[in-house]
mmCIF file with all atom_site columns, C-alpha atoms in Angstrom:
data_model
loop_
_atom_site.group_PDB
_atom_site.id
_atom_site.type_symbol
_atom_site.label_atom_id
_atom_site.label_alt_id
_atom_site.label_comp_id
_atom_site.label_asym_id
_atom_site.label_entity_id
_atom_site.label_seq_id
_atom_site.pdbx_PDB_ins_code
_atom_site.Cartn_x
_atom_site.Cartn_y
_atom_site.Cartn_z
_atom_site.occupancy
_atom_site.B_iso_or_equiv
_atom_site.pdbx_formal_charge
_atom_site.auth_seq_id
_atom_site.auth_comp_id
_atom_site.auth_asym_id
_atom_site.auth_atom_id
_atom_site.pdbx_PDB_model_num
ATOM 1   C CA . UNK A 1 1   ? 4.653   -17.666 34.495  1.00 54.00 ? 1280 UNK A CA 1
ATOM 2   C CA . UNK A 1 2   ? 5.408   -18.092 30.901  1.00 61.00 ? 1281 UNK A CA 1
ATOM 3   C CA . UNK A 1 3   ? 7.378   -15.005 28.655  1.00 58.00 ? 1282 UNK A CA 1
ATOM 4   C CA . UNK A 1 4   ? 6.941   -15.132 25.331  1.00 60.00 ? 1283 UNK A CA 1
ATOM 5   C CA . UNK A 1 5   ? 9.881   -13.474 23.344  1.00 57.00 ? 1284 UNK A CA 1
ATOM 6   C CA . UNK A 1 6   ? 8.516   -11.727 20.033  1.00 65.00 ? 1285 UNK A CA 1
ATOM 7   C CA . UNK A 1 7   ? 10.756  -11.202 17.228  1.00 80.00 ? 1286 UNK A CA 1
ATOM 8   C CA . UNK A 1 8   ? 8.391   -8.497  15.776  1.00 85.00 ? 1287 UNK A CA 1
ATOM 9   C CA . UNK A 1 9   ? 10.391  -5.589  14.218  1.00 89.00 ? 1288 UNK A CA 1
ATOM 10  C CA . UNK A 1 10  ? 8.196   -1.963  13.719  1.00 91.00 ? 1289 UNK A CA 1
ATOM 11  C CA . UNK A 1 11  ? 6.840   -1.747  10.086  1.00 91.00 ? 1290 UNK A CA 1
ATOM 12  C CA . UNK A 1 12  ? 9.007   1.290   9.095   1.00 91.00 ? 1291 UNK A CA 1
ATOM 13  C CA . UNK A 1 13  ? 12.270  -1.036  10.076  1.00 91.00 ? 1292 UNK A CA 1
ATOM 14  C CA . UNK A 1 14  ? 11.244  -3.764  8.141   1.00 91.00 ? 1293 UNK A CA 1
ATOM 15  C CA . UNK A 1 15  ? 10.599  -1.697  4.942   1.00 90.00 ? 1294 UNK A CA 1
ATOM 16  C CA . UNK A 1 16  ? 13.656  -0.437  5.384   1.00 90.00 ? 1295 UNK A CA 1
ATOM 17  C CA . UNK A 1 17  ? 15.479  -3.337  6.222   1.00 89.00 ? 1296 UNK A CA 1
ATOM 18  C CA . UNK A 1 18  ? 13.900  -5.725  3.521   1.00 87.00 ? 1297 UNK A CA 1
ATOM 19  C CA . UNK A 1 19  ? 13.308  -5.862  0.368   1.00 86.00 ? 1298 UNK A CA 1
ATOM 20  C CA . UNK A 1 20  ? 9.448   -6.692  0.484   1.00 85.00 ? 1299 UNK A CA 1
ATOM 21  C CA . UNK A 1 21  ? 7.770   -7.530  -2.660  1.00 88.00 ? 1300 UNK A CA 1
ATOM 22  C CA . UNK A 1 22  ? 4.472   -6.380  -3.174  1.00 86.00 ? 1301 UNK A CA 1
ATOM 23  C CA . UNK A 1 23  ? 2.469   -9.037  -2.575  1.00 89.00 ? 1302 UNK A CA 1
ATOM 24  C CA . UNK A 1 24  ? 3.931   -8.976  1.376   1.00 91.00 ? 1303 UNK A CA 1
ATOM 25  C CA . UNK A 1 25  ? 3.207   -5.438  1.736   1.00 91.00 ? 1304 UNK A CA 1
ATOM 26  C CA . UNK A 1 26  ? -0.209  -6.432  0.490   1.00 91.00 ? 1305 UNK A CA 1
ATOM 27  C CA . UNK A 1 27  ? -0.540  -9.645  2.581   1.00 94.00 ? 1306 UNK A CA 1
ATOM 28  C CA . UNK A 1 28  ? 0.717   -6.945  5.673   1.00 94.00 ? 1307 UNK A CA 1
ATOM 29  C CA . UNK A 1 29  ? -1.837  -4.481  4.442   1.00 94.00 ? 1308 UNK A CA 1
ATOM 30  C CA . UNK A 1 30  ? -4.811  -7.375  4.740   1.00 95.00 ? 1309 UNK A CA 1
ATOM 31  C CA . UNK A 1 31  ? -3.581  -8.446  8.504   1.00 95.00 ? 1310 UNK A CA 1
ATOM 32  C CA . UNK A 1 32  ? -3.618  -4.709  9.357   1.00 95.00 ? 1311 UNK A CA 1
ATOM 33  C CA . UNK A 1 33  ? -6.889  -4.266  8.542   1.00 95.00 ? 1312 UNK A CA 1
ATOM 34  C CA . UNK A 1 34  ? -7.921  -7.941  9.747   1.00 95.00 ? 1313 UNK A CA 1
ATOM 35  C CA . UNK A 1 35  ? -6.459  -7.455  13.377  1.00 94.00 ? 1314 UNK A CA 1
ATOM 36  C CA . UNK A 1 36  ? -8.301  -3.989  13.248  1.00 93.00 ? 1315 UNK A CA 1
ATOM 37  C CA . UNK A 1 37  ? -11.871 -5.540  12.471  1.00 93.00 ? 1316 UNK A CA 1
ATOM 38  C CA . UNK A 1 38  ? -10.909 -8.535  15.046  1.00 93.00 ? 1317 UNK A CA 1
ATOM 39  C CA . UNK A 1 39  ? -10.496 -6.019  17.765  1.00 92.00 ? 1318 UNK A CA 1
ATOM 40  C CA . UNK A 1 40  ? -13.150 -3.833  16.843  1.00 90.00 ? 1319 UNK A CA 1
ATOM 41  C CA . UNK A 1 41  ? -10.559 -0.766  17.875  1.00 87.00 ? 1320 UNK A CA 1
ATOM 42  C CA . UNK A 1 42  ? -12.438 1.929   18.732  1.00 86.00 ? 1321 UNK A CA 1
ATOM 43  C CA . UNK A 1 43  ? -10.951 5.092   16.766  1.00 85.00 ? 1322 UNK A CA 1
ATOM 44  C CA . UNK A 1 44  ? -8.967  6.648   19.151  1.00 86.00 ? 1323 UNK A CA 1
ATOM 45  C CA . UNK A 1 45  ? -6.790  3.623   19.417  1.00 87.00 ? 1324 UNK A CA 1
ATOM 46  C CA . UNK A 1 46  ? -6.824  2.577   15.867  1.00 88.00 ? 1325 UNK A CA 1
ATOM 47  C CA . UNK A 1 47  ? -5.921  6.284   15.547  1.00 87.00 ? 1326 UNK A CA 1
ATOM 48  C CA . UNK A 1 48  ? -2.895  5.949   18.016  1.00 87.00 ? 1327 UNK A CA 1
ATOM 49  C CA . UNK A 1 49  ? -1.734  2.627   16.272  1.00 90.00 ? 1328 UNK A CA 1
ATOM 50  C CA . UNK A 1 50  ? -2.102  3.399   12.946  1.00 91.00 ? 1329 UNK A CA 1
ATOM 51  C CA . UNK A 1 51  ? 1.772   4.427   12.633  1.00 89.00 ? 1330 UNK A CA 1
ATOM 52  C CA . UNK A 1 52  ? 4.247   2.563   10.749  1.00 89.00 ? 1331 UNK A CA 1
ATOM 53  C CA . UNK A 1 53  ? 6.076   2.652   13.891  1.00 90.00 ? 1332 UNK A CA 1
ATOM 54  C CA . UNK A 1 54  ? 3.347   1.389   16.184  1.00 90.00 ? 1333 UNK A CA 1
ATOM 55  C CA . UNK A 1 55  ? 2.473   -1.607  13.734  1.00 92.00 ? 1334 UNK A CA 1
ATOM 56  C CA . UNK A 1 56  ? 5.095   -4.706  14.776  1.00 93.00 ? 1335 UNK A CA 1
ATOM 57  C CA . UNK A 1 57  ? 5.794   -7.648  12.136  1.00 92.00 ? 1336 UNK A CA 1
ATOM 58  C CA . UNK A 1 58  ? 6.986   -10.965 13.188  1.00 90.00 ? 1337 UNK A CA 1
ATOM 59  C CA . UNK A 1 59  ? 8.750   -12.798 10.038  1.00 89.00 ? 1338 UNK A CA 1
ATOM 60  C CA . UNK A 1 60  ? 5.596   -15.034 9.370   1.00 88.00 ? 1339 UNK A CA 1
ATOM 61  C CA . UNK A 1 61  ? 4.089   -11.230 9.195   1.00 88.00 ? 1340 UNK A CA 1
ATOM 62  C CA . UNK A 1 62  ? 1.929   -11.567 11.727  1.00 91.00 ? 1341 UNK A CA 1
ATOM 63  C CA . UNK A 1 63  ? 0.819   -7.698  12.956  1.00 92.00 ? 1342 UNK A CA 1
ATOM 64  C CA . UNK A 1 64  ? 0.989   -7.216  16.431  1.00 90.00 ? 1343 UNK A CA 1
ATOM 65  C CA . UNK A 1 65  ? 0.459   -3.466  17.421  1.00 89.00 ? 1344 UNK A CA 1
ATOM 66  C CA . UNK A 1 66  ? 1.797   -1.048  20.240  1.00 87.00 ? 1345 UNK A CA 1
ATOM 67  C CA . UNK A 1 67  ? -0.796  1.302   22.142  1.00 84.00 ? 1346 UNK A CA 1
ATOM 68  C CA . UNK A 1 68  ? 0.561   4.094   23.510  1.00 81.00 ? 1347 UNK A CA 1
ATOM 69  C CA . UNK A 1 69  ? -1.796  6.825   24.111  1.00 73.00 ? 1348 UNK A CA 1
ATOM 70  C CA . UNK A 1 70  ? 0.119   9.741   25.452  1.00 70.00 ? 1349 UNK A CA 1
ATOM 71  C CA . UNK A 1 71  ? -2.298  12.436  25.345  1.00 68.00 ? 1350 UNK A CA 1
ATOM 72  C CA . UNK A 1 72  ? -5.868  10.668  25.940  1.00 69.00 ? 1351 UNK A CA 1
ATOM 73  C CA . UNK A 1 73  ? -7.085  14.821  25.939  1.00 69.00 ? 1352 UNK A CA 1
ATOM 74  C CA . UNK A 1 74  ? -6.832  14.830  22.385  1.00 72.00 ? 1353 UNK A CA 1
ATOM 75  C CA . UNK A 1 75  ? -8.659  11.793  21.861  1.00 67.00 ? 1354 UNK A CA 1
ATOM 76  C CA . UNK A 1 76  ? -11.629 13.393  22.789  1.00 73.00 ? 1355 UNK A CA 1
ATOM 77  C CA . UNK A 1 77  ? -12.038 15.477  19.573  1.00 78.00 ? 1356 UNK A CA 1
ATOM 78  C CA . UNK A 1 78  ? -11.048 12.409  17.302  1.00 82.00 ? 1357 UNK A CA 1
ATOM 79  C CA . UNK A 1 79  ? -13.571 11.538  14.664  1.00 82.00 ? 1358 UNK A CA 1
ATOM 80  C CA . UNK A 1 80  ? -13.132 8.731   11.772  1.00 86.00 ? 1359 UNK A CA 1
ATOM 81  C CA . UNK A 1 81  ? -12.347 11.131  9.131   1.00 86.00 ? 1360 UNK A CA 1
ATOM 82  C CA . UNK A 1 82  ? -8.897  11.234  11.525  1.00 88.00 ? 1361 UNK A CA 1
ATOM 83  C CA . UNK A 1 83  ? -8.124  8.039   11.554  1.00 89.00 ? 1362 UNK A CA 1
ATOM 84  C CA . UNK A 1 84  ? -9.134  7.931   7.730   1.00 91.00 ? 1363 UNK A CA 1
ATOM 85  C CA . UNK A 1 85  ? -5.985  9.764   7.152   1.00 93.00 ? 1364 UNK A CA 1
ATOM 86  C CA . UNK A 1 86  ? -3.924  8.117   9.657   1.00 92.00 ? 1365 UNK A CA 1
ATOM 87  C CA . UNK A 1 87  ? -4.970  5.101   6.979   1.00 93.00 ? 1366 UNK A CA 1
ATOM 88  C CA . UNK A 1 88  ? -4.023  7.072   4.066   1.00 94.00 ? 1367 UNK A CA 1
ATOM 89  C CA . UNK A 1 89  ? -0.305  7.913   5.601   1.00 94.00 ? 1368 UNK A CA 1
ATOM 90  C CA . UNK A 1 90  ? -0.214  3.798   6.535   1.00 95.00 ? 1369 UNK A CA 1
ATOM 91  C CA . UNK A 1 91  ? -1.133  2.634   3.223   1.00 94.00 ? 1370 UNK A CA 1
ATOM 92  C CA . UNK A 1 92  ? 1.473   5.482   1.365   1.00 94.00 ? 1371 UNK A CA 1
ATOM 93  C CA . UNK A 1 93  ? 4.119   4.296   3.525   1.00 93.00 ? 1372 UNK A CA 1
ATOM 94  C CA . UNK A 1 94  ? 3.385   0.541   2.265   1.00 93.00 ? 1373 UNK A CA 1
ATOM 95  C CA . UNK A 1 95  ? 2.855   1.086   -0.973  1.00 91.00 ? 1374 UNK A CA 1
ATOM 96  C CA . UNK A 1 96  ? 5.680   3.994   -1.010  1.00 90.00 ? 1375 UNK A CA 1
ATOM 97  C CA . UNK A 1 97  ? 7.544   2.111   -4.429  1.00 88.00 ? 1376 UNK A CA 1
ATOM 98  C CA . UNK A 1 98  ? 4.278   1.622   -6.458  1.00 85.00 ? 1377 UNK A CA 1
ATOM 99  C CA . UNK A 1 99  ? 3.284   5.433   -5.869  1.00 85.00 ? 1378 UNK A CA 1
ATOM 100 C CA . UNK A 1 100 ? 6.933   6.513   -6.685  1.00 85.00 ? 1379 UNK A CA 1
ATOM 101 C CA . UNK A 1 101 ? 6.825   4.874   -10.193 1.00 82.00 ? 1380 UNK A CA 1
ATOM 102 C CA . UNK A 1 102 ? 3.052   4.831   -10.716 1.00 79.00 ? 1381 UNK A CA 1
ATOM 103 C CA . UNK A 1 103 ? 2.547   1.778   -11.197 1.00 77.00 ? 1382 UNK A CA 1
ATOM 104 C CA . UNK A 1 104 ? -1.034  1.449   -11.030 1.00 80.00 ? 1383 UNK A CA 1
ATOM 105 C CA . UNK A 1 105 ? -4.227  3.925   -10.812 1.00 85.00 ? 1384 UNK A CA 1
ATOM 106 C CA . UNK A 1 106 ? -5.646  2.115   -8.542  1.00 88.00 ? 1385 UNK A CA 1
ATOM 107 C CA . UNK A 1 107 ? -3.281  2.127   -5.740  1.00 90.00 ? 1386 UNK A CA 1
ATOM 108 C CA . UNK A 1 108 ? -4.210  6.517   -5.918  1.00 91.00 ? 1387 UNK A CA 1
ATOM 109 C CA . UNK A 1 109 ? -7.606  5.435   -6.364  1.00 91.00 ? 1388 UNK A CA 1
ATOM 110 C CA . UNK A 1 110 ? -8.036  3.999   -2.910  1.00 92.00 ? 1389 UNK A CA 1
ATOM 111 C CA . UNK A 1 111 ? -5.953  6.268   -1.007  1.00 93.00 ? 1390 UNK A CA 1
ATOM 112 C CA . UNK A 1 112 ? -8.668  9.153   -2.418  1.00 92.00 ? 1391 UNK A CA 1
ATOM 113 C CA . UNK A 1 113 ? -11.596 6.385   -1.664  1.00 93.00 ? 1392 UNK A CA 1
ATOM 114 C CA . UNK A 1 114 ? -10.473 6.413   1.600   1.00 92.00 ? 1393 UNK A CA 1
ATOM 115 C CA . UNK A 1 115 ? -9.612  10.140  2.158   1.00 90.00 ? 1394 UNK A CA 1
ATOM 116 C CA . UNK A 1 116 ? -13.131 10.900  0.415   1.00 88.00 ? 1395 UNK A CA 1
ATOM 117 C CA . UNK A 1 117 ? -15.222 8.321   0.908   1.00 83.00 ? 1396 UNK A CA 1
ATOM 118 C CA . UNK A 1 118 ? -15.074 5.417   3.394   1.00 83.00 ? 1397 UNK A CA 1
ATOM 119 C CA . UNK A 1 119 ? -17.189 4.680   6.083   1.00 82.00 ? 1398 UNK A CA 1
ATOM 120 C CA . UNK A 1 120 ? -16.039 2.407   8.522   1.00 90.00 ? 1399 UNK A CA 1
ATOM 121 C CA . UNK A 1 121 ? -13.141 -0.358  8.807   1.00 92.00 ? 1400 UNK A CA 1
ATOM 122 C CA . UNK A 1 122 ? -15.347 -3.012  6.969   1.00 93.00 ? 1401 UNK A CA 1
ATOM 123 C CA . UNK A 1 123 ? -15.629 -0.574  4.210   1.00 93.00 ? 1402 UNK A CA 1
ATOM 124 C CA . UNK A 1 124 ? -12.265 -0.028  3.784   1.00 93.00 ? 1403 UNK A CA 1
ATOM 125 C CA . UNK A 1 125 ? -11.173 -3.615  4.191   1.00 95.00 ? 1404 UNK A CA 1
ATOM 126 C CA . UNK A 1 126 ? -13.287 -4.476  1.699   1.00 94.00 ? 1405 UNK A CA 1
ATOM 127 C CA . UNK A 1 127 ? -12.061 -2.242  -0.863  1.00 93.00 ? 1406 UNK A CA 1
ATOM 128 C CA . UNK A 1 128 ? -8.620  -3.220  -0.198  1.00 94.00 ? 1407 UNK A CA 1
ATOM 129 C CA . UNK A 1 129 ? -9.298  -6.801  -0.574  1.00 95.00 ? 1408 UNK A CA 1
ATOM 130 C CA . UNK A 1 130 ? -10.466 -5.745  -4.332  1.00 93.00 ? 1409 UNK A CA 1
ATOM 131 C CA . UNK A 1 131 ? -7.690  -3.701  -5.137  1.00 92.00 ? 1410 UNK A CA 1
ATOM 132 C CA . UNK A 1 132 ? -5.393  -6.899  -3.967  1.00 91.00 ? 1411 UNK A CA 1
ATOM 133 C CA . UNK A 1 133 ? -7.353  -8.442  -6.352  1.00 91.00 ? 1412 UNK A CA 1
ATOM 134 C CA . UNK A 1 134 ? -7.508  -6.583  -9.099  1.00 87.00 ? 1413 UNK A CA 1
ATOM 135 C CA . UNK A 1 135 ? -3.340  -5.819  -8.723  1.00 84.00 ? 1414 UNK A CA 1
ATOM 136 C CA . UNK A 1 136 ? -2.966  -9.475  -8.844  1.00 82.00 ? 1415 UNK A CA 1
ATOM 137 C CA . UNK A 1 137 ? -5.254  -10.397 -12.158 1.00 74.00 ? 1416 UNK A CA 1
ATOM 138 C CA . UNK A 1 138 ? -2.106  -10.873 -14.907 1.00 60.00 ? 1417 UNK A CA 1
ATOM 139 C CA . UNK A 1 139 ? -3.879  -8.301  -17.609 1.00 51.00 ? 1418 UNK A CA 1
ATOM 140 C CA . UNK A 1 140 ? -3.221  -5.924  -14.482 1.00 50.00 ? 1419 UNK A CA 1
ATOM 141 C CA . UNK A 1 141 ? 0.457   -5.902  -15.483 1.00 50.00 ? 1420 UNK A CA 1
ATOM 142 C CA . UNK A 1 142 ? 2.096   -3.325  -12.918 1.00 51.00 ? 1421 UNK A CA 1
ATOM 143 C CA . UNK A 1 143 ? 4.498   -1.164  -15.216 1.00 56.00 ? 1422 UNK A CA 1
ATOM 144 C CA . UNK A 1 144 ? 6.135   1.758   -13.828 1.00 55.00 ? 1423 UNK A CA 1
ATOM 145 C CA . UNK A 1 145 ? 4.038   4.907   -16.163 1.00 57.00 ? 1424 UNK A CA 1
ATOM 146 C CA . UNK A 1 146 ? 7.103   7.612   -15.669 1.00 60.00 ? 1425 UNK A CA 1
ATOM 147 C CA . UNK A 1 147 ? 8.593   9.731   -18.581 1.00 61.00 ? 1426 UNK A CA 1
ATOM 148 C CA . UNK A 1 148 ? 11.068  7.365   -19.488 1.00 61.00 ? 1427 UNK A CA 1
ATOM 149 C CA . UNK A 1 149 ? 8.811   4.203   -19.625 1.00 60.00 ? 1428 UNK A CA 1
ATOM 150 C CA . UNK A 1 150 ? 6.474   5.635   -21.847 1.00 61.00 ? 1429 UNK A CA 1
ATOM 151 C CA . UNK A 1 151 ? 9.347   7.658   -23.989 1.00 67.00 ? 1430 UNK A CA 1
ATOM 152 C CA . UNK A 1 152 ? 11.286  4.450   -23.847 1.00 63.00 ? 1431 UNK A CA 1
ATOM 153 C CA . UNK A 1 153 ? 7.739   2.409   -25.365 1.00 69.00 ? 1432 UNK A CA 1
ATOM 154 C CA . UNK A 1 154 ? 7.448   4.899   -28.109 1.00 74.00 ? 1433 UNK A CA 1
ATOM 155 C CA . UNK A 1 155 ? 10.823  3.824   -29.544 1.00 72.00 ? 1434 UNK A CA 1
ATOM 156 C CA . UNK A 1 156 ? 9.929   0.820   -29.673 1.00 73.00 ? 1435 UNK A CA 1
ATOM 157 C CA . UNK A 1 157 ? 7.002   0.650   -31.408 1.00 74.00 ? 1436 UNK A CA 1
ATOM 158 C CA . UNK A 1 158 ? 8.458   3.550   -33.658 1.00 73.00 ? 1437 UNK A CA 1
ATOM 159 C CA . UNK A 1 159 ? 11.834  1.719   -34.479 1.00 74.00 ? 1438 UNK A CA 1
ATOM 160 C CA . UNK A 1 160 ? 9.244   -1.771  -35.222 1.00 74.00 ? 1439 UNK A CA 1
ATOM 161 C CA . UNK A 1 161 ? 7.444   0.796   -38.246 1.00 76.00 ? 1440 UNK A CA 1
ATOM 162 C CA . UNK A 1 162 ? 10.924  1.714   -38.778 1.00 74.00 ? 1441 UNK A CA 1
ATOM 163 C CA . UNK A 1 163 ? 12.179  -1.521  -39.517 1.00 79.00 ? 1442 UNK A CA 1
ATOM 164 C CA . UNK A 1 164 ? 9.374   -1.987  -41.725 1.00 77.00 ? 1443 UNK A CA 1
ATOM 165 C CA . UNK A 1 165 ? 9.926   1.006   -44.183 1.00 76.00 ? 1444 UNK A CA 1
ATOM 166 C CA . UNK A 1 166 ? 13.464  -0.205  -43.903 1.00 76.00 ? 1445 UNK A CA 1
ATOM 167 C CA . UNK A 1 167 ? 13.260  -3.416  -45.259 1.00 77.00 ? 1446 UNK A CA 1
ATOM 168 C CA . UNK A 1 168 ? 11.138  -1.458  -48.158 1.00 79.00 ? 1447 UNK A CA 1
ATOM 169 C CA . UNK A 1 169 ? 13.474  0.597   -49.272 1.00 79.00 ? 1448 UNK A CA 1
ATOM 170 C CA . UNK A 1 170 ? 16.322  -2.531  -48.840 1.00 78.00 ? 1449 UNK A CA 1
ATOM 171 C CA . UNK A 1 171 ? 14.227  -4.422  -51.536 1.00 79.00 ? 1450 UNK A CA 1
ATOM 172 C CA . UNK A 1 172 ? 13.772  -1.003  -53.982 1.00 80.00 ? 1451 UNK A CA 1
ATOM 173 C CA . UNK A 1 173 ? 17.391  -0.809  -54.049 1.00 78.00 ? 1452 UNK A CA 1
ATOM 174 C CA . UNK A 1 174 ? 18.328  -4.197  -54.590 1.00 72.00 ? 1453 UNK A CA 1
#
């Protein structure tokens, strides 16, 4: 009889806990999917696991995930347009900073892909492994877009034009 101990803390904890950067929540994102195709869960219990509580991470972020099923009644009615959101909630919760500051379009732009439009697991695993890539590519640079960013970028390219007319009017006068 062997017990193996796992040090796997719920997803919610260790977002809280740790400061993840993005390319772990990504990297966690990818093995959610992964260990969702490699068990070809059938929707009620990707449904029922699909819970930043449910989803366990070990520190080498390996996903492990806790089935529950309380009410298997309910179950019944499930379609995949249920667990679709269940997926949208996950990947908010994830990507929770990037959304905040809007970083990116694309980040929105798969959450309404998958609301909308997705298919099956494949489908959506292999739209999130192009979003990964395209968030990685360095002309992809992830700037916050809020109200001060882009005020705070308008002085700056006004006070360069500035300068500019400045040193004009320096030389006129001397």
């Amino acid at each position: 009889l062997v017990f193996v101990h796992n040090e796997a803390v719920s997803l919610r904890q260790k977002l809280q806990r740790e400061a993840c950067n993005l390319q772990e929540r990504m990297q966690m994102g990818r093995k959610i999917l992964e260990r969702i195709l490699l068990l070809n869960l059938p929707d009620m219990m990707a449904y029922d696991v699909l819970e930043a509580d449910r989803i366990q991470v070990t520190p080498a972020l390996d996903i492990y995930f806790l089935y529950e099923l309380a009410d298997i009644e309910q179950f019944e009615q499930l379609d995949f347009s249920d667990v679709r959101q269940k997926f949208v909630r996950l990947f908010e919760v994830l990507f929770e900073r990037e959304l905040l500051l809007d970083i990116s379009e694309k980040i929105p732009a798969f959450l309404d892909y998958i609301r909308e439009e997705s298919n099956g697991y494949l489908e959506i695993y292999q739209n999130y492994i192009r979003l990964v890539e395209q968030l990685q590519k360095p002309e992809e640079a992830l700037k916050p877009n809020t109200l001060w960013f882009r005020l705070w970028n308008r002085i700056k390219k006004l006070a360069v034009k500035l300068r500019g007319a400045l040193a004009i009017i320096v030389v006129i006068l001397i």
